[in-house]
Short mmCIF file of C-alpha atoms in Angstrom, two decimals:
data_model
loop_
_atom_site.label_atom_id
_atom_site.label_comp_id
_atom_site.label_asym_id
_atom_site.label_seq_id
_atom_site.Cartn_x
_atom_site.Cartn_y
_atom_site.Cartn_z
CA MET A 1 -90.80 -11.51 -163.71
CA LEU A 2 -94.52 -12.29 -163.91
CA ALA A 3 -94.01 -13.13 -167.70
CA TRP A 4 -91.26 -15.41 -166.82
CA TYR A 5 -92.94 -16.84 -163.94
CA THR A 6 -96.13 -17.73 -166.04
CA ASN A 7 -94.40 -18.51 -169.35
CA ARG A 8 -96.49 -15.88 -171.08
CA THR A 9 -95.73 -12.99 -173.55
CA LEU A 10 -95.22 -9.48 -171.88
CA LEU A 11 -97.22 -6.82 -173.61
CA LEU A 12 -94.98 -3.73 -172.94
CA PRO A 13 -96.17 -0.24 -173.49
CA ARG A 14 -93.75 2.45 -174.45
CA ALA A 15 -91.76 4.28 -171.69
CA LEU A 16 -93.08 7.72 -170.78
CA LEU A 17 -90.49 10.20 -170.63
CA GLY A 18 -91.56 13.44 -168.90
CA LYS A 19 -93.83 14.13 -166.05
CA PRO A 20 -95.25 10.80 -164.80
CA PHE A 21 -98.90 10.46 -163.83
CA PRO A 22 -99.46 9.00 -160.27
CA TRP A 23 -101.30 5.76 -159.30
CA SER A 24 -105.04 5.86 -160.03
CA PRO A 25 -107.66 3.24 -160.20
CA MET A 26 -107.65 1.37 -163.52
CA SER A 27 -110.15 3.46 -165.44
CA GLN A 28 -108.19 6.52 -164.79
CA LEU A 29 -104.82 4.88 -165.50
CA ARG A 30 -106.37 3.75 -168.81
CA LEU A 31 -107.37 7.23 -169.66
CA GLU A 32 -104.04 8.56 -168.71
CA HIS A 33 -102.25 6.17 -171.13
CA LEU A 34 -104.77 6.96 -173.96
CA ILE A 35 -104.59 10.66 -173.81
CA HIS A 36 -100.75 10.60 -173.97
CA GLU A 37 -100.71 8.63 -177.23
CA LYS A 38 -99.71 10.50 -180.25
CA THR A 39 -100.33 10.54 -184.09
CA PRO A 40 -97.29 10.52 -186.41
CA ASP A 41 -97.25 14.37 -186.45
CA GLY A 42 -96.54 14.43 -182.77
CA SER A 43 -100.02 15.54 -181.70
CA ASN A 44 -102.21 13.87 -178.95
CA ALA A 45 -105.24 16.08 -180.16
CA ALA A 46 -107.06 13.04 -181.76
CA ALA A 47 -106.93 10.94 -178.70
CA CYS A 48 -107.97 13.83 -176.47
CA ASP A 49 -110.85 14.63 -178.69
CA ALA A 50 -112.20 11.07 -178.78
CA LEU A 51 -111.92 10.98 -175.05
CA ARG A 52 -113.61 14.25 -174.23
CA ASP A 53 -116.60 12.66 -172.46
CA GLU A 54 -114.40 10.37 -170.36
CA ARG A 55 -111.93 13.26 -169.64
CA GLY A 56 -114.52 15.73 -168.38
CA ASP A 57 -112.58 18.73 -166.84
CA GLN A 58 -109.26 16.87 -167.09
CA MET A 59 -106.74 18.72 -169.15
CA CYS A 60 -104.71 16.96 -171.81
CA PRO A 61 -100.97 16.89 -171.41
CA ASN A 62 -98.89 19.39 -173.53
CA PRO A 63 -97.49 17.04 -176.19
CA ALA A 64 -94.18 19.08 -176.35
CA GLU A 65 -93.61 18.21 -172.59
CA TYR A 66 -93.36 14.38 -172.97
CA THR A 67 -92.41 11.69 -175.38
CA LEU A 68 -92.93 7.89 -175.56
CA MET A 69 -90.16 5.40 -176.50
CA PRO A 70 -89.78 1.67 -176.63
CA TYR A 71 -88.04 0.33 -173.63
CA ASP A 72 -85.50 -1.54 -175.71
CA GLU A 73 -84.38 1.65 -177.40
CA LEU A 74 -83.29 2.81 -173.87
CA PHE A 75 -82.19 -0.40 -172.21
CA SER A 76 -80.41 -3.43 -173.41
CA PHE A 77 -82.91 -6.18 -173.76
CA ASP A 78 -80.47 -8.92 -175.19
CA TRP A 79 -80.47 -11.11 -172.16
CA VAL A 80 -84.13 -10.44 -171.39
CA ARG A 81 -85.34 -11.65 -174.79
CA GLU A 82 -83.36 -14.94 -174.27
CA HIS A 83 -85.68 -15.68 -171.33
CA VAL A 84 -89.02 -13.69 -171.77
CA ARG A 85 -91.14 -13.20 -174.85
CA ILE A 86 -91.92 -9.46 -175.22
CA GLN A 87 -94.17 -7.63 -177.69
CA LEU A 88 -94.50 -3.75 -177.89
CA ARG A 89 -97.99 -2.53 -177.13
CA GLU A 90 -98.33 -0.14 -179.94
CA GLU A 91 -101.55 1.38 -178.48
CA MET A 92 -103.35 1.08 -175.01
CA SER A 93 -106.84 0.57 -176.32
CA GLU A 94 -108.91 -2.57 -176.22
CA GLU A 95 -109.49 -2.20 -180.00
CA TRP A 96 -105.62 -2.67 -180.54
CA LEU A 97 -105.55 -5.80 -178.33
CA GLU A 98 -108.26 -7.31 -180.68
CA LYS A 99 -106.66 -6.13 -183.97
CA ALA A 100 -103.03 -6.92 -183.14
CA VAL A 101 -103.11 -10.01 -180.92
CA GLY A 102 -106.77 -11.15 -181.36
CA ILE A 103 -107.63 -10.74 -177.58
CA LYS A 104 -111.31 -9.77 -177.19
CA ARG A 105 -113.49 -8.42 -174.37
CA ALA A 106 -117.17 -9.49 -173.88
CA GLY A 107 -118.18 -6.35 -172.33
CA VAL A 108 -118.38 -7.34 -168.70
CA GLU A 109 -118.33 -4.20 -166.50
CA GLY A 110 -116.08 -5.22 -163.52
CA LYS A 111 -115.98 -2.71 -160.65
CA GLY A 112 -113.04 -4.07 -158.84
CA GLY A 113 -111.21 -7.27 -157.88
CA SER A 114 -110.42 -10.12 -160.13
CA TYR A 115 -112.92 -10.88 -162.83
CA VAL A 116 -112.96 -12.20 -166.40
CA ASP A 117 -114.01 -10.32 -169.47
CA GLY A 118 -113.83 -12.41 -172.66
CA ASP A 119 -110.26 -13.38 -173.11
CA ILE A 120 -109.00 -11.25 -170.28
CA ARG A 121 -108.70 -11.80 -166.52
CA TYR A 122 -108.51 -8.42 -164.81
CA PHE A 123 -106.86 -7.77 -161.58
CA ASN A 124 -108.63 -4.42 -160.88
CA GLY A 125 -107.05 -3.01 -157.76
CA THR A 126 -109.07 -0.33 -155.87
CA THR A 127 -106.24 0.73 -153.85
CA ARG A 128 -102.60 1.26 -154.57
CA TYR A 129 -101.64 -1.61 -152.25
CA ASP A 130 -104.07 -4.35 -153.66
CA TRP A 131 -102.34 -7.71 -154.15
CA ARG A 132 -99.08 -8.93 -152.91
CA ILE A 133 -97.65 -11.63 -155.29
CA PHE A 134 -95.61 -14.31 -153.86
CA ASP A 135 -93.29 -16.70 -155.85
CA THR A 136 -93.87 -19.63 -153.37
CA PHE A 137 -96.74 -20.73 -151.32
CA VAL A 138 -95.70 -20.30 -147.55
CA GLY A 139 -98.46 -20.60 -145.11
CA GLY A 140 -98.85 -17.71 -142.80
CA SER A 141 -96.84 -15.24 -145.02
CA SER A 142 -97.73 -11.65 -144.11
CA ASN A 143 -99.61 -9.56 -146.73
CA GLY A 144 -97.98 -6.47 -145.11
CA LYS A 145 -99.64 -3.30 -146.29
CA TYR A 146 -101.46 -5.16 -149.19
CA GLU A 147 -105.18 -6.14 -149.03
CA ALA A 148 -104.88 -9.54 -150.55
CA ARG A 149 -102.42 -12.19 -151.90
CA LEU A 150 -101.77 -14.09 -155.07
CA ASP A 151 -99.08 -16.67 -155.59
CA VAL A 152 -97.37 -17.84 -158.86
CA MET A 153 -98.78 -21.29 -158.86
CA GLN A 154 -102.23 -19.76 -158.85
CA LEU A 155 -101.47 -17.35 -161.66
CA ARG A 156 -100.27 -20.30 -163.85
CA THR A 157 -103.62 -22.13 -163.54
CA PHE A 158 -105.62 -19.28 -165.19
CA SER A 159 -106.65 -20.16 -168.88
CA GLU A 160 -107.57 -16.65 -170.09
CA ARG A 161 -105.28 -15.41 -172.87
CA LEU A 162 -104.35 -12.17 -171.03
CA LEU A 163 -103.78 -11.43 -167.28
CA HIS A 164 -104.29 -7.80 -167.06
CA PHE A 165 -103.18 -5.96 -163.94
CA SER A 166 -104.39 -2.38 -163.15
CA SER A 167 -100.98 -1.66 -161.61
CA LEU A 168 -97.72 -3.36 -160.33
CA PHE A 169 -96.87 -0.37 -158.11
CA GLY A 170 -95.41 -0.80 -154.66
CA THR A 171 -92.31 -1.60 -152.72
CA GLY A 172 -92.37 -5.24 -151.53
CA LYS A 173 -95.24 -6.23 -154.00
CA MET A 174 -93.42 -9.31 -155.22
CA PRO A 175 -91.20 -10.96 -152.49
CA VAL A 176 -88.72 -13.42 -154.10
CA ARG A 177 -87.97 -16.36 -151.90
CA ASP A 178 -87.01 -19.27 -154.08
CA PRO A 179 -83.26 -19.28 -154.70
CA VAL A 180 -83.83 -19.96 -158.36
CA HIS A 181 -86.08 -17.17 -158.80
CA PHE A 182 -83.89 -14.81 -156.93
CA GLU A 183 -80.97 -15.71 -159.09
CA PHE A 184 -83.09 -14.88 -162.20
CA LEU A 185 -84.03 -11.54 -160.68
CA ARG A 186 -80.36 -10.68 -159.96
CA ARG A 187 -79.30 -11.62 -163.51
CA LEU A 188 -82.38 -9.70 -164.76
CA ARG A 189 -81.50 -6.51 -162.99
CA ARG A 190 -77.78 -6.73 -163.97
CA SER A 191 -78.90 -6.90 -167.60
CA LEU A 192 -81.01 -3.83 -167.70
CA LEU A 193 -78.38 -1.22 -168.49
CA TYR A 194 -78.89 2.11 -170.51
CA ASN A 195 -78.17 1.10 -174.06
CA HIS A 196 -78.95 4.17 -176.28
CA PRO A 197 -75.74 5.01 -178.32
CA VAL A 198 -76.13 8.86 -177.62
CA VAL A 199 -76.38 8.08 -173.87
CA LEU A 200 -73.33 5.75 -173.85
CA LYS A 201 -71.22 8.02 -176.09
CA SER A 202 -71.99 11.12 -174.00
CA ALA A 203 -71.44 9.43 -170.74
CA GLN A 204 -68.12 8.01 -172.04
CA GLU A 205 -66.96 11.55 -173.13
CA VAL A 206 -67.57 12.61 -169.34
CA VAL A 207 -65.85 9.58 -167.85
CA GLN A 208 -62.76 10.19 -170.07
CA ARG A 209 -62.67 13.93 -168.93
CA MET A 210 -62.66 12.88 -165.40
CA GLY A 211 -59.59 10.79 -166.09
CA GLY A 212 -61.19 7.53 -166.94
CA ALA A 213 -63.30 4.84 -165.27
CA GLY A 214 -62.28 4.15 -161.62
CA LYS A 215 -60.22 7.40 -161.37
CA PHE A 216 -62.90 9.34 -159.36
CA VAL A 217 -65.73 8.83 -156.84
CA GLY A 218 -69.20 8.88 -158.16
CA LEU A 219 -72.01 10.57 -156.29
CA HIS A 220 -75.77 10.74 -156.61
CA VAL A 221 -77.22 13.66 -154.76
CA ARG A 222 -81.18 14.01 -155.11
CA THR A 223 -82.64 17.22 -153.88
CA SER A 224 -85.44 18.48 -155.80
CA ASP A 225 -88.60 16.63 -154.97
CA GLY A 226 -90.73 15.80 -152.08
CA TYR A 227 -88.84 14.08 -149.18
CA PHE A 228 -85.31 14.82 -150.73
CA ALA A 229 -86.31 18.48 -150.96
CA ARG A 230 -86.95 18.58 -147.28
CA VAL A 231 -83.81 16.81 -146.23
CA GLN A 232 -81.23 18.31 -148.54
CA GLN A 233 -78.78 19.41 -145.80
CA GLN A 234 -78.95 16.17 -144.01
CA ASN A 235 -78.63 14.26 -147.26
CA ILE A 236 -75.45 16.12 -148.27
CA GLY A 237 -73.94 15.82 -144.73
CA THR A 238 -74.37 12.09 -144.80
CA ILE A 239 -72.92 11.72 -148.28
CA LEU A 240 -69.87 14.00 -147.07
CA GLU A 241 -69.39 11.80 -144.11
CA ASN A 242 -69.34 8.66 -146.35
CA LEU A 243 -66.96 10.42 -148.69
CA HIS A 244 -64.51 11.13 -145.88
CA THR A 245 -64.87 7.43 -144.80
CA VAL A 246 -63.85 6.47 -148.55
CA ASN A 247 -60.91 8.79 -148.50
CA ALA A 248 -59.67 7.43 -145.11
CA THR A 249 -60.04 3.90 -146.18
CA ALA A 250 -57.92 4.70 -149.18
CA GLY A 251 -55.37 6.37 -147.21
CA LEU A 252 -55.84 9.75 -148.98
CA PRO A 253 -55.23 13.05 -147.06
CA SER A 254 -58.26 14.82 -145.67
CA ILE A 255 -56.85 18.13 -146.65
CA PRO A 256 -56.72 18.58 -150.51
CA PRO A 257 -53.46 20.41 -152.14
CA VAL A 258 -53.66 24.03 -152.92
CA LEU A 259 -55.72 24.61 -156.04
CA PRO A 260 -57.03 27.68 -157.88
CA SER A 261 -60.56 28.93 -156.92
CA ASN A 262 -63.12 26.72 -158.83
CA PRO A 263 -60.37 24.59 -160.50
CA THR A 264 -61.12 23.06 -163.81
CA VAL A 265 -61.01 19.20 -164.35
CA SER A 266 -57.78 19.56 -166.26
CA GLN A 267 -56.15 21.44 -163.35
CA CYS A 268 -57.37 18.65 -160.88
CA LEU A 269 -56.02 16.00 -162.98
CA GLN A 270 -52.70 17.74 -163.13
CA ALA A 271 -52.61 18.37 -159.43
CA ALA A 272 -53.63 14.68 -158.82
CA SER A 273 -50.76 13.53 -161.15
CA GLU A 274 -48.26 15.82 -159.11
CA ALA A 275 -49.49 14.67 -155.84
CA GLY A 276 -49.10 11.01 -156.77
CA ASN A 277 -52.85 10.61 -157.05
CA ASN A 278 -53.46 11.70 -153.51
CA LEU A 279 -56.30 13.83 -154.55
CA THR A 280 -60.01 12.86 -154.84
CA LEU A 281 -61.99 13.81 -157.94
CA VAL A 282 -65.63 13.69 -157.54
CA TYR A 283 -68.28 13.38 -160.27
CA MET A 284 -71.62 14.37 -158.73
CA ALA A 285 -74.84 13.37 -160.60
CA THR A 286 -77.60 15.44 -159.24
CA ASP A 287 -81.00 16.97 -160.03
CA ALA A 288 -79.96 20.26 -158.28
CA GLN A 289 -79.58 23.42 -160.60
CA TYR A 290 -76.25 25.26 -160.27
CA PRO A 291 -75.08 23.31 -157.15
CA ARG A 292 -71.78 25.20 -157.35
CA ALA A 293 -73.65 28.41 -156.43
CA ASN A 294 -76.01 26.81 -153.88
CA ARG A 295 -74.89 27.42 -150.38
CA ILE A 296 -76.21 23.88 -149.40
CA PHE A 297 -73.20 22.38 -151.44
CA ALA A 298 -70.76 24.71 -150.02
CA SER A 299 -69.34 22.20 -147.40
CA LEU A 300 -68.84 19.59 -150.35
CA TYR A 301 -67.05 21.96 -152.71
CA ASN A 302 -64.87 23.29 -149.70
CA ALA A 303 -63.70 19.79 -148.67
CA TYR A 304 -63.60 18.40 -152.39
CA PRO A 305 -62.96 21.36 -154.80
CA CYS A 306 -62.43 18.90 -157.51
CA THR A 307 -66.11 18.20 -157.78
CA PHE A 308 -67.83 18.35 -161.04
CA THR A 309 -71.21 17.84 -162.62
CA LEU A 310 -72.62 17.20 -166.09
CA GLY A 311 -73.61 20.91 -166.21
CA ASP A 312 -69.77 21.66 -166.03
CA PHE A 313 -69.02 19.41 -169.03
CA LEU A 314 -72.10 20.62 -171.06
CA ALA A 315 -70.88 24.27 -170.77
CA ASP A 316 -67.34 23.01 -172.05
CA GLU A 317 -66.95 24.30 -175.63
CA GLY A 318 -64.13 21.94 -176.09
CA ILE A 319 -66.65 18.90 -176.11
CA ASN A 320 -68.65 18.15 -179.04
CA TRP A 321 -72.13 17.45 -177.88
CA LYS A 322 -73.63 17.70 -181.47
CA GLU A 323 -75.30 14.29 -181.14
CA LEU A 324 -76.84 14.88 -178.08
CA ARG A 325 -78.31 18.12 -179.12
CA ALA A 326 -79.64 16.73 -182.28
CA ALA A 327 -81.08 13.61 -180.82
CA ARG A 328 -84.82 13.37 -181.52
CA ASN A 329 -87.44 10.79 -181.11
CA PRO A 330 -88.62 9.36 -184.36
CA TYR A 331 -92.01 8.55 -182.91
CA ASP A 332 -93.02 12.24 -182.47
CA GLY A 333 -90.07 14.47 -183.25
CA VAL A 334 -89.42 15.65 -179.75
CA SER A 335 -85.86 16.55 -178.54
CA LEU A 336 -84.46 13.88 -176.40
CA GLU A 337 -81.63 15.89 -174.90
CA ARG A 338 -83.27 16.81 -171.56
CA TYR A 339 -84.56 13.20 -171.07
CA PHE A 340 -81.03 11.75 -171.73
CA ILE A 341 -79.50 14.07 -169.17
CA PRO A 342 -80.34 11.94 -166.18
CA MET A 343 -79.35 8.78 -168.09
CA ILE A 344 -75.92 10.09 -168.90
CA ASP A 345 -75.46 11.44 -165.41
CA ALA A 346 -76.28 8.02 -163.84
CA THR A 347 -73.91 6.14 -166.23
CA ALA A 348 -71.05 8.57 -165.58
CA ALA A 349 -71.33 8.46 -161.86
CA ALA A 350 -71.59 4.67 -162.09
CA ASN A 351 -68.11 4.58 -163.62
CA GLY A 352 -66.44 5.96 -160.35
CA ARG A 353 -64.29 3.60 -158.31
CA VAL A 354 -66.80 3.91 -155.46
CA VAL A 355 -70.40 5.19 -155.61
CA ILE A 356 -72.16 7.09 -152.87
CA GLY A 357 -75.95 7.70 -153.29
CA SER A 358 -78.85 9.28 -151.51
CA LYS A 359 -80.43 7.17 -148.90
CA GLY A 360 -83.85 6.06 -150.03
CA SER A 361 -83.42 7.01 -153.63
CA THR A 362 -84.46 4.34 -156.24
CA PHE A 363 -82.27 6.31 -158.76
CA SER A 364 -79.34 6.00 -156.48
CA GLY A 365 -80.17 2.25 -156.27
CA PHE A 366 -80.05 2.04 -160.21
CA VAL A 367 -76.62 3.75 -160.12
CA TYR A 368 -75.42 1.37 -157.53
CA GLN A 369 -76.77 -1.61 -159.71
CA MET A 370 -74.91 -0.26 -162.80
CA HIS A 371 -71.70 0.28 -160.78
CA ASP A 372 -71.96 -3.39 -159.67
CA VAL A 373 -72.10 -4.46 -163.32
CA PHE A 374 -69.30 -2.17 -164.53
CA CYS A 375 -67.09 -3.43 -161.62
CA ARG A 376 -67.69 -7.25 -162.10
CA PRO A 377 -67.99 -9.54 -165.04
CA ARG A 378 -71.34 -9.68 -166.64
CA ASN A 379 -71.94 -13.24 -165.70
CA GLY A 380 -70.87 -12.66 -162.03
#
């Protein structure tokens, strides 16, 4: 959005797949990016050795536990590239900026705030809620939890070749008020869908096993981290209530037909056919391990025994997962299977006739977003 607002080229780093590093001041974020970079043999030893003095006691990440990929290998960028110029930032060092795009620093040591160093204007936030960026100037607009404000007209006046933000972290950081800008944002969001062929093929395999797109209800149940780990029971209860409402609205019976214990998806599809499709099949995308054996999920499985997860299909020897198992990142040779699992999960769930997510989960929000695109024309 900022690149489009300012008619600038976006220098886009690779996506980090694996454990993310949290918000930190700019110097620490820079260090985190640099020690995650790898040489062609998949090692980050060279970067870590070169930054030994800066790292101090900080351990380097295990190179086998993460990988880096260009975003346009994971998401469709066709629409984006029609409107925004994008260049892959191959390396995060200032030396790369000078060598690859001719942008130079002058050696100014800025401690915080906005300052100019050679060809670069830095916005070096010292807190995670530094600047709130408005798309229009509205007198008296609240900065909310942010310390200061910027507006797009102001950003357009800067003559430095590069605008470099320490972070764009934060809900509500960029409120969009102009209707033209909002429509661009809406189309931008709708365009950013998973696009890796292994992810798409694997998700389609699951959708077909579930009877096809729109033949099941998609759930996203987040349970494993922070807030969501603390409210697991409440979250599942709310999702179950919403599922009951969806069934009632569709006129489906609240009591499922008699089924074998732990039915297979084939048995459920057969029962649905015999019952005139008056049986709800559920695909549940979740970060929970072995949910069928987890008592917290018992109420869901009791009410909807035809509930299936990606784990059920990955264990199915009748499905060929050869491409998924063999997928490796050419950047460093790391297996991509475990990183693709959440993408496959989300894409499969988004193909349901209805999607029910976990309140407050940004990943649920992305599943809703994909579902909206799958259910409407791309230009809608």
